Short mmCIF file of C-alpha atoms and ligand atoms in Angstrom, two decimals:
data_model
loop_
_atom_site.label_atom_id
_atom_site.label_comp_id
_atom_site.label_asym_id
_atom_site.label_seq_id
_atom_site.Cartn_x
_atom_site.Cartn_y
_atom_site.Cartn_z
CA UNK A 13 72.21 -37.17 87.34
CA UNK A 14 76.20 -37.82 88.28
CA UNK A 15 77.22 -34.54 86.78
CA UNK A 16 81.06 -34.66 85.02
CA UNK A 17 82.23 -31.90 87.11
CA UNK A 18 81.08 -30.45 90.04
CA UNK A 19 82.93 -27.31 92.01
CA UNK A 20 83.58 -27.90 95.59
CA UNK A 21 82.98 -24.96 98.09
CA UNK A 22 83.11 -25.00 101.96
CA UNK A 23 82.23 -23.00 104.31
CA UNK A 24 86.02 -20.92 104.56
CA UNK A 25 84.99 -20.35 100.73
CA UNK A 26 81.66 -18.93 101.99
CA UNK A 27 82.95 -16.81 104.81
CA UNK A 28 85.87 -15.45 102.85
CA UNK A 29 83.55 -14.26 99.92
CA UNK A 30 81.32 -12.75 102.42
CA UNK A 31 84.29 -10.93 104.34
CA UNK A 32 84.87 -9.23 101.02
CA UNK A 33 81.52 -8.07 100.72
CA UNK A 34 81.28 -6.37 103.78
CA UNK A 35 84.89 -4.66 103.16
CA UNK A 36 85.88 -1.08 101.50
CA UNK A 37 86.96 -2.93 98.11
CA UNK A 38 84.85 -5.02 96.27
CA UNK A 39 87.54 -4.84 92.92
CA UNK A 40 90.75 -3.14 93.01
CA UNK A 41 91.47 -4.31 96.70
CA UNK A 42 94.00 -6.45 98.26
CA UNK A 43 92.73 -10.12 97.40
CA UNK A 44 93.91 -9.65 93.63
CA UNK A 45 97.41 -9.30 94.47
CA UNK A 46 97.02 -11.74 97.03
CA UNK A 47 96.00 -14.20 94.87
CA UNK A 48 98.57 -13.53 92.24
CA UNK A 49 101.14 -13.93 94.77
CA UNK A 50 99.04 -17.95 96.56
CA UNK A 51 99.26 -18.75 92.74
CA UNK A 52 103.07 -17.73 92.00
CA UNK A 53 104.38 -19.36 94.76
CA UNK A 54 102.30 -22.13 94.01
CA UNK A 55 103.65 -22.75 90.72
CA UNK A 56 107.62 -21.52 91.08
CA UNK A 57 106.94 -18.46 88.63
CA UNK A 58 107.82 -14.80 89.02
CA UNK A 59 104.80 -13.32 87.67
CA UNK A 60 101.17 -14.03 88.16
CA UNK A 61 98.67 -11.89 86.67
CA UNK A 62 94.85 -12.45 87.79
CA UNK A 63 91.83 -11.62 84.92
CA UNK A 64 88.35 -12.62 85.01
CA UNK A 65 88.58 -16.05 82.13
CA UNK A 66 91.02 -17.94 80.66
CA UNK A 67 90.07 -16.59 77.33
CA UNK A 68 90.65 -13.04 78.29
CA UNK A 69 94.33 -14.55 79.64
CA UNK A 70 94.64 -16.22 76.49
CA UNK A 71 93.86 -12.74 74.46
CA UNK A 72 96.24 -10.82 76.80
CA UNK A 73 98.68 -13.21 76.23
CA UNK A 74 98.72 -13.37 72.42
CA UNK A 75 99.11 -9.40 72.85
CA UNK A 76 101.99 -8.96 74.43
CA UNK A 77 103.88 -11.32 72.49
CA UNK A 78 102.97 -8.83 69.60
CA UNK A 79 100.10 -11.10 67.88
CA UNK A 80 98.51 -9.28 65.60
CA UNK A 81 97.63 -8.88 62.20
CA UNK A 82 99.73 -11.14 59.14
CA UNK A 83 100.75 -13.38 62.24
CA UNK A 84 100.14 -17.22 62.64
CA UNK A 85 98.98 -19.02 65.86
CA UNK A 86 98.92 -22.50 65.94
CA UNK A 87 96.55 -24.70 68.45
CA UNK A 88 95.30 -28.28 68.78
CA UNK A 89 91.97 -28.70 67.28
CA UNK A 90 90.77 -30.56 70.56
CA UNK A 91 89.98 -27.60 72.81
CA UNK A 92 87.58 -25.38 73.95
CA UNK A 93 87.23 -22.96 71.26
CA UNK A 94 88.50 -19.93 73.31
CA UNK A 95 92.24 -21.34 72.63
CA UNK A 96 91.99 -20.83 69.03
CA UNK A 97 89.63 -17.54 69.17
CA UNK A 98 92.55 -15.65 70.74
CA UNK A 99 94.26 -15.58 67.96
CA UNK A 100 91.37 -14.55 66.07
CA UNK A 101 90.89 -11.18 68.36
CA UNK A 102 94.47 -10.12 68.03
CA UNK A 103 93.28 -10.22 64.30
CA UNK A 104 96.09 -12.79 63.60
CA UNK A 105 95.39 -16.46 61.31
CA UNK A 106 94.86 -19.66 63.39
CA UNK A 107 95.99 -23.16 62.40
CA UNK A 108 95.58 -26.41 63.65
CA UNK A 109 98.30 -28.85 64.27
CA UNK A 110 96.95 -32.53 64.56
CA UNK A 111 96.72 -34.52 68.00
CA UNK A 112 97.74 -38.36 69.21
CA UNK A 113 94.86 -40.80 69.16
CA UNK A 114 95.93 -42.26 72.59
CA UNK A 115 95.69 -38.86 74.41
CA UNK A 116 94.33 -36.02 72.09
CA UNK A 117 97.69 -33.60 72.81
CA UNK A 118 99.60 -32.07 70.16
CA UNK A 119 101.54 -34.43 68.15
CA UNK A 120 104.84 -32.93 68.35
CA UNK A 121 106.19 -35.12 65.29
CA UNK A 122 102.98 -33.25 63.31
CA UNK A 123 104.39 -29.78 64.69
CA UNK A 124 108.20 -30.59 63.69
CA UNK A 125 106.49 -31.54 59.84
CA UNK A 126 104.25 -28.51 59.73
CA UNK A 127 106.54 -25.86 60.92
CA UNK A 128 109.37 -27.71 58.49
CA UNK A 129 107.19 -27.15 55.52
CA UNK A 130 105.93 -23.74 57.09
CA UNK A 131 109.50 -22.22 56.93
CA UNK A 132 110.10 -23.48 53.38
CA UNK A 133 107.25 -21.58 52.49
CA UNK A 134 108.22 -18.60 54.99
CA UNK A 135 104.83 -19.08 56.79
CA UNK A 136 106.20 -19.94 60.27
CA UNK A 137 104.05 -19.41 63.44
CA UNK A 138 104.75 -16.31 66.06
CA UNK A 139 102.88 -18.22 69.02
CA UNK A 140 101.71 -21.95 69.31
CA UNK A 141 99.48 -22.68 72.06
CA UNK A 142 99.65 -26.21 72.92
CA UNK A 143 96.84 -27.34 75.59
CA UNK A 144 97.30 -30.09 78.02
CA UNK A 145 93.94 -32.18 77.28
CA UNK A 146 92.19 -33.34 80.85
CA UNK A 147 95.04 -32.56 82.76
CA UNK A 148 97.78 -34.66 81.45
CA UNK A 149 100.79 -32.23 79.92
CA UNK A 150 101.92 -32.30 76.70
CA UNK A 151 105.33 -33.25 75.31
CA UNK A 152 106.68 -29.62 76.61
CA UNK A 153 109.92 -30.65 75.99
CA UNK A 154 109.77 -31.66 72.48
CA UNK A 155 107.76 -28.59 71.87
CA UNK A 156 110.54 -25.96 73.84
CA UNK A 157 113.46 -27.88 71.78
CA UNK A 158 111.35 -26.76 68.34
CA UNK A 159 110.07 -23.07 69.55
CA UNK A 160 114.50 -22.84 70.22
CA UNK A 161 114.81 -24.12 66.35
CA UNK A 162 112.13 -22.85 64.60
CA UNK A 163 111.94 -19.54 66.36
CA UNK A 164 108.54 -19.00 68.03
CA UNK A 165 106.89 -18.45 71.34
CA UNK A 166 104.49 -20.70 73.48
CA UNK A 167 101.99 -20.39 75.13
CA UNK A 168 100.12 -23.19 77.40
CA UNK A 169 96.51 -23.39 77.55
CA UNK A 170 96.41 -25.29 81.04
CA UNK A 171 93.16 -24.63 81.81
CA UNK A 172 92.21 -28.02 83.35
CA UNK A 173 95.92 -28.18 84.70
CA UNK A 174 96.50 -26.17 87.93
CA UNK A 175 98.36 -28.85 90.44
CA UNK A 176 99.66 -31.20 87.28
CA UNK A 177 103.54 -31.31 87.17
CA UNK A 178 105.80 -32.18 84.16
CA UNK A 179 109.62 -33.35 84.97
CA UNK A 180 108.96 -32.27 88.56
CA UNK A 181 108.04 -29.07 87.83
CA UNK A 182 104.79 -27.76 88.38
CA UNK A 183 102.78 -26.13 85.36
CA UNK A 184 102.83 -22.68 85.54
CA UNK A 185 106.17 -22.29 85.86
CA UNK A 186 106.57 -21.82 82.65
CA UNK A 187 109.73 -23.85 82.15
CA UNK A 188 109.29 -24.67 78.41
CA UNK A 189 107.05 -22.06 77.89
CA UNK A 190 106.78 -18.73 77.49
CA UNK A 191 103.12 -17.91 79.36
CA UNK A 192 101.06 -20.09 80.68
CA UNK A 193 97.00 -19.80 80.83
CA UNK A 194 94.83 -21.20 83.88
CA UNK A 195 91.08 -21.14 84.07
CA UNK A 196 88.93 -21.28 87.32
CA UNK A 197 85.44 -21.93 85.88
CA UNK A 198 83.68 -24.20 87.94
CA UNK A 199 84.35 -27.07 86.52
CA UNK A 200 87.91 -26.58 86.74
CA UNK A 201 90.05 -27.93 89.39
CA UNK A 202 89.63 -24.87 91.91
CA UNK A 203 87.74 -21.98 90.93
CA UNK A 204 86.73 -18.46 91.17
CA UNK A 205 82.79 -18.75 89.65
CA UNK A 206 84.66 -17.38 86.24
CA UNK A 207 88.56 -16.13 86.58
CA UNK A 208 91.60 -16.99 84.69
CA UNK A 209 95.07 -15.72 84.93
CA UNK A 210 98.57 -16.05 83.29
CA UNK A 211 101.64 -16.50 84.40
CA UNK A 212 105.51 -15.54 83.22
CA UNK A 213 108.36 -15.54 84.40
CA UNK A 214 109.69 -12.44 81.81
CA UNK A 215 109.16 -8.88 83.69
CA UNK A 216 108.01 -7.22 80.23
CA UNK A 217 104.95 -9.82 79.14
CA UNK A 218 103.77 -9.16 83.23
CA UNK A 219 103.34 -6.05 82.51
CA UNK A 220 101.89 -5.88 79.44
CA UNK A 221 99.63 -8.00 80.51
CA UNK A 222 98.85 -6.05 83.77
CA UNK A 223 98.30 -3.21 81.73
CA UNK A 224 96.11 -4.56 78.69
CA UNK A 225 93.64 -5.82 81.59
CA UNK A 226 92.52 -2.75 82.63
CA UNK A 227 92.25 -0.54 79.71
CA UNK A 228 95.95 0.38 79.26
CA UNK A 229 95.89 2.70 81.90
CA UNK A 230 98.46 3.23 84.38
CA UNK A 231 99.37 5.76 87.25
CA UNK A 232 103.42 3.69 87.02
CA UNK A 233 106.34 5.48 85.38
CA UNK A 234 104.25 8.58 84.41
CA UNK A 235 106.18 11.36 82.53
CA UNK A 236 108.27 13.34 85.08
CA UNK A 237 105.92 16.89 84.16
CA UNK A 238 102.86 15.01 85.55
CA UNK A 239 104.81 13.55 88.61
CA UNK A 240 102.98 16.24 91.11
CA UNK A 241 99.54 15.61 89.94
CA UNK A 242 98.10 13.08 92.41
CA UNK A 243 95.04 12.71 90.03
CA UNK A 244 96.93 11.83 86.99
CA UNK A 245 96.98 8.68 85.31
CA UNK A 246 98.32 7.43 81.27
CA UNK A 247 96.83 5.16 78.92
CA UNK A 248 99.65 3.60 77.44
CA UNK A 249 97.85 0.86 75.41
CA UNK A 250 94.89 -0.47 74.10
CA UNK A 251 93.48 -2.44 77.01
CA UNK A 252 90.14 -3.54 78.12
CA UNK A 253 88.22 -4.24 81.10
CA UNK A 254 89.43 -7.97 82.28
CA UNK A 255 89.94 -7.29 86.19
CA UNK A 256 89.03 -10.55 88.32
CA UNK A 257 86.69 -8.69 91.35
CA UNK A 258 88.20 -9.12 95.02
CA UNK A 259 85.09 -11.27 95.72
CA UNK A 260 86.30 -14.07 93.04
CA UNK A 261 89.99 -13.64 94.21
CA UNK A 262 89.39 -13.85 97.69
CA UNK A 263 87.44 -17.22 96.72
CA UNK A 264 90.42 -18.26 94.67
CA UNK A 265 92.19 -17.68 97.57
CA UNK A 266 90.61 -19.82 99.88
CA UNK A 267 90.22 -22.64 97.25
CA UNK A 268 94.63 -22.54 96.65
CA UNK A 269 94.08 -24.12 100.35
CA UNK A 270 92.46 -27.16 98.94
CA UNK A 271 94.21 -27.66 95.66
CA UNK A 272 96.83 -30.21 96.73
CA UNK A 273 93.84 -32.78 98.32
CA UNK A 274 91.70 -31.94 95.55
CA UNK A 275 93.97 -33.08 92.84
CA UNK A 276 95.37 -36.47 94.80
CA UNK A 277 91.12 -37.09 95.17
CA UNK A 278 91.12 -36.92 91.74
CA UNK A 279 94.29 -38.81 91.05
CA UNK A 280 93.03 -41.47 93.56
CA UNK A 281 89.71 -41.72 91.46
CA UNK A 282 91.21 -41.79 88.47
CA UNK A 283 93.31 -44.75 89.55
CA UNK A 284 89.99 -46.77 90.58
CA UNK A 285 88.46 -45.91 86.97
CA UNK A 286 91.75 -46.76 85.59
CA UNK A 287 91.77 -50.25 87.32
CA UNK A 288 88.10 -51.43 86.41
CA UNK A 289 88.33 -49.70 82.70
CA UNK A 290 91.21 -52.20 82.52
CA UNK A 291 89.52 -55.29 83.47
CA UNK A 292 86.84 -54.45 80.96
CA UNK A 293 89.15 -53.78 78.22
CA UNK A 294 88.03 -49.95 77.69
CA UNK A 295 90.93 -47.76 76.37
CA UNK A 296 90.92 -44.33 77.90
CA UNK A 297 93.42 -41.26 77.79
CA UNK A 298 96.33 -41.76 80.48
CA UNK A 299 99.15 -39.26 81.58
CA UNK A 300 102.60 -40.07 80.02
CA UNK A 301 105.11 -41.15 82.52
CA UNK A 302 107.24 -37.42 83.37
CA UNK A 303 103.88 -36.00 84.32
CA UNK A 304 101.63 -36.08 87.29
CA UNK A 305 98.23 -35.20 86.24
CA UNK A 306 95.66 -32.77 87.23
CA UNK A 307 93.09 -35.16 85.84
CA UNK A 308 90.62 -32.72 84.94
CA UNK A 309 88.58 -35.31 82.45
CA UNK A 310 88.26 -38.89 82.53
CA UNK A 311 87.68 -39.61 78.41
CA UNK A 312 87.30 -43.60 76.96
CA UNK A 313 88.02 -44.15 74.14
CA UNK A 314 85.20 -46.91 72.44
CA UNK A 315 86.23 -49.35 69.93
CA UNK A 316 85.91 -48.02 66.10
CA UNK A 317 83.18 -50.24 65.66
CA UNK A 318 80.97 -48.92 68.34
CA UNK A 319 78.10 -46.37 67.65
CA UNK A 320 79.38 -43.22 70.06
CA UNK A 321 75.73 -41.81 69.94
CA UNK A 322 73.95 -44.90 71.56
CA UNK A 323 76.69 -45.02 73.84
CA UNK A 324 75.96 -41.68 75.16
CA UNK A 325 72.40 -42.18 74.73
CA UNK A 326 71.96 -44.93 77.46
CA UNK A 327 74.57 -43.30 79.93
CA UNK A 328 72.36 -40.28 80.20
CA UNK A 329 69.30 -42.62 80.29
CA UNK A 330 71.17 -43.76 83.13
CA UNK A 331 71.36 -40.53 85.03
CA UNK A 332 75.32 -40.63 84.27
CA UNK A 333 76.11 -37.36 82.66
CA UNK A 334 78.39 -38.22 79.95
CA UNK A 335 80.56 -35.86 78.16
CA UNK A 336 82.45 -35.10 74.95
CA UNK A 337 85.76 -32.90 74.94
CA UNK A 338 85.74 -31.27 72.43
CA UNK A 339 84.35 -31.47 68.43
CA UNK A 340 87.44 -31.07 67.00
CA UNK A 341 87.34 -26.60 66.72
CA UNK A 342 87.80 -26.31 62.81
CA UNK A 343 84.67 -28.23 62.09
CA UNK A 344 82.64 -25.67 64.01
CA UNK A 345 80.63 -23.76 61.59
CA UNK A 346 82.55 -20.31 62.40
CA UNK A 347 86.06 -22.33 60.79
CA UNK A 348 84.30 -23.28 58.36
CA UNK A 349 83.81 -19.99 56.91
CA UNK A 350 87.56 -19.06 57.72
CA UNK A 351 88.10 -22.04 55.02
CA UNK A 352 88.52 -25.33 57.61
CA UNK A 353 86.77 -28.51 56.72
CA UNK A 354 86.02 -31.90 57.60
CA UNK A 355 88.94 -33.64 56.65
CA UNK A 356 92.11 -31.56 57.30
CA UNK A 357 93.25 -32.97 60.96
CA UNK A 358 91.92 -36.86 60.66
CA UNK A 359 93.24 -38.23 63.77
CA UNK A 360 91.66 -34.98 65.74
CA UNK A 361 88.45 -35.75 63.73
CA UNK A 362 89.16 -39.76 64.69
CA UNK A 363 89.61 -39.11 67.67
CA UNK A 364 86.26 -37.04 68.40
CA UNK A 365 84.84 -40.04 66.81
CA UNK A 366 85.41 -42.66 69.51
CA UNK A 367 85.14 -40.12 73.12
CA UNK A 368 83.48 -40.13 75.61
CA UNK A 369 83.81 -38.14 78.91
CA UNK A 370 82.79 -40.13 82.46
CA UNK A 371 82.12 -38.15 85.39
CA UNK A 372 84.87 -37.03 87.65
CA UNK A 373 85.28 -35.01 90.68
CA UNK A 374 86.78 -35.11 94.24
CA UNK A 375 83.13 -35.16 95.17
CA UNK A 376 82.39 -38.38 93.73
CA UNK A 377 82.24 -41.72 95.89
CA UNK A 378 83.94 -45.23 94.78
CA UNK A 379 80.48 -46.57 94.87
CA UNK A 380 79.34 -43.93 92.11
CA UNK A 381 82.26 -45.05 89.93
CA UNK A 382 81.40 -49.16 90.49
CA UNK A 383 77.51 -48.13 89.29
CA UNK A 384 79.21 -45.87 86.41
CA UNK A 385 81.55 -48.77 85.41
CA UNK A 386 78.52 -51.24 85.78
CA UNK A 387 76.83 -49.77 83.24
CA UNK A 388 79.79 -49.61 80.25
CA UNK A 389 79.64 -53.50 80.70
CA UNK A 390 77.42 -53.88 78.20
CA UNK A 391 80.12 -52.51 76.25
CA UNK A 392 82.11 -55.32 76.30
CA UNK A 393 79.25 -58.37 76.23
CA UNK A 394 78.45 -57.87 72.67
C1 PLP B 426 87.65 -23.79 80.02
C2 PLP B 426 88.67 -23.62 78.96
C3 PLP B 426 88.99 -22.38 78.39
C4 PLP B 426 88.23 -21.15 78.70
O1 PLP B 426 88.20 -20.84 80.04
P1 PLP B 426 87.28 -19.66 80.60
O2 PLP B 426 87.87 -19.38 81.95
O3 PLP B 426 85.89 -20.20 80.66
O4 PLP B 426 87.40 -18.51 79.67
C5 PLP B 426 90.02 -22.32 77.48
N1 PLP B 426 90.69 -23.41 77.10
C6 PLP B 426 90.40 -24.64 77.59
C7 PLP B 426 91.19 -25.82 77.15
C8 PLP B 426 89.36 -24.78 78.53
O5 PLP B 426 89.05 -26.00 78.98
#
């Protein structure tokens, strides 16, 4: 089977975990900050702050930018479900905010009619979390220019999004944002086996976060009476146990290396799909112009009239392992009891309708994409 993602891992990736292992700190060591600082640089930000998912970055997030109970977070509906759950642990309400058909983002002209109608009814959001679907960002822009207006904070769920840039800068930086939210699961662009992390670029949300990862406990700024007590430490907050282990940072580490080839492989075989999808008149979601992509996914788009199920069906048969990203989240059973239903976000449901995800990973050969492409033809001959 030509698996949809695939992690790649050298031997420097090998020999760097191992180094760890036969060091004095296998958490709590010196790759954690190290890889905080390979990913700040990386992405122009102050503050990086390493955890062990993108959905405990996402929770740590919504914290310190006071989420909690009687607050609204709004999400796309096309995600993983961890970018709406967030919300859900800070014990806030979620709601969606309808996508484009061409690329499953946000629909910022949705947002700018939802939060209008929000604020006559004095129900506007604290956080929305926008998420930049296989790689390509989201109208950032648009979406800063109505956080400014309408008074909230963002958060970006760039999971499949490390080494994508928007208006030459890269994500991460958090340049219309507030926070921004990576994951390194395997099939991720780099990863750490699981790891996530967030980054800032406002001194207060760093630390929060650094705190609420690790219980809420700090041995910083203690009260001046405890000063002389080497032992002491504080818990300030109500944190939990999210630290990212020196063996995945010092994995993360070594993978930063490769991020910059990884993502023009990716790029480059994106640009071969693009070309042969073309000639066979598939439709499938593209970057807009001011961004260069991470390309995380590579989703088609099938004509309305085309049975998505069969489609799938005979890729698999074909040892291609096909895809879908994502069932739209408030038609999962769980949002249905929270009061969502079929119905309420039709282009997101529309959109689920008609996708399909083709493998794609630097690993992959042009010869594997030709024998992919081969078999959609039949696609296009009825
Ligand atoms: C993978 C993913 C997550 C969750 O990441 P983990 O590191 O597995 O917790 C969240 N949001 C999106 C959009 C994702 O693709």
């Amino acid at each position: 089977m030509i698996q949809y993602g695939k992690q790649c891992i050298n031997q420097e990736d090998i020999d760097a975990v191992v180094s760890v292992l036969k060091s004095d700190f296998l958490t709590q060591g010196p790759q954690v900050p190290l890889f905080e600082s390979r990913l700040s640089q990386f992405t122009q930000v102050k503050y990086a702050v390493a955890v062990n998912s993108a959905t405990s970055a996402l929770h740590i997030a919504c914290l310190a930018l006071g989420v909690g109970k009687g607050d609204r977070v709004w999400t796309s509906p096309i995600t993983f479900v961890a970018s709406a759950n967030s919300a859900l642990y800070c014990g806030a309400d979620v709601d969606f905010v309808d996508v484009e058909l061409l690329t499953g983002n946000m629909d910022m002209s949705q947002l700018r009619l939802k939060l209008a109608d929000a604020k006559r009814k004095g129900l506007l959001p604290k956080v929305v979390i926008p998420v930049h679907l296989a790689g390509h960002c989201c109208d950032m822009k648009s979406l800063a220019q109505l956080a400014t207006e309408y008074d909230f904070k963002v958060i970006e769920d760039a999971s499949h999004c490390i080494g994508a840039r928007y208006r030459q800068s890269p994500i991460g930086s958090c340049q219309y944002s507030d926070i921004t939210v990576f994951s390194f699961h395997p099939v991720k662009i780099i990863t750490t086996a699981e790891g996530g992390a967030a980054t800032t670029n406002d001194a207060t949300l760093a630390k929060s976060m650094q705190l609420l990862r690790s219980h809420g406990v700090t041995r910083d700024e203690l009260h001046a009476d405890h000063s002389d007590e080497a032992w002491y430490y504080e818990q300030q907050a109500l944190g939990f146990n999210y630290r990212m282990t020196e063996l995945q940072a010092a994995l993360g580490v070594s993978q930063f290396k490769k991020l910059t080839d990884l993502v023009r492989r990716r790029n480059i075989l994106a640009d071969y799909y693009a070309e042969q999808l073309t000639a066979l008149n598939i439709e499938f979601v593209a970057p807009g112009e001011d961004s260069y992509s991470a390309w995380h996914l590579m989703i088609i788009l099938l004509p309305e009239q085309i049975d998505r199920k069969s489609v799938f069906e005979q890729l698999r048969e074909a040892n291609i392992g096909v895809n879908v990203h994502y069932i739209p989240v408030h038609t999962q059973p769980y949002y249905g009891k929270l009061g969502f239903k079929v119905g309420d976000f039709p282009v997101a449901e529309a959109f689920y309708q008609r996708i399909i995800t083709l493998p794609l990973h630097p690993q992959l050969e042009f010869a594997q994409l030709d024998y992919i492409c081969e078999q959609l033809k039949f696609l296009t001959s009825r």
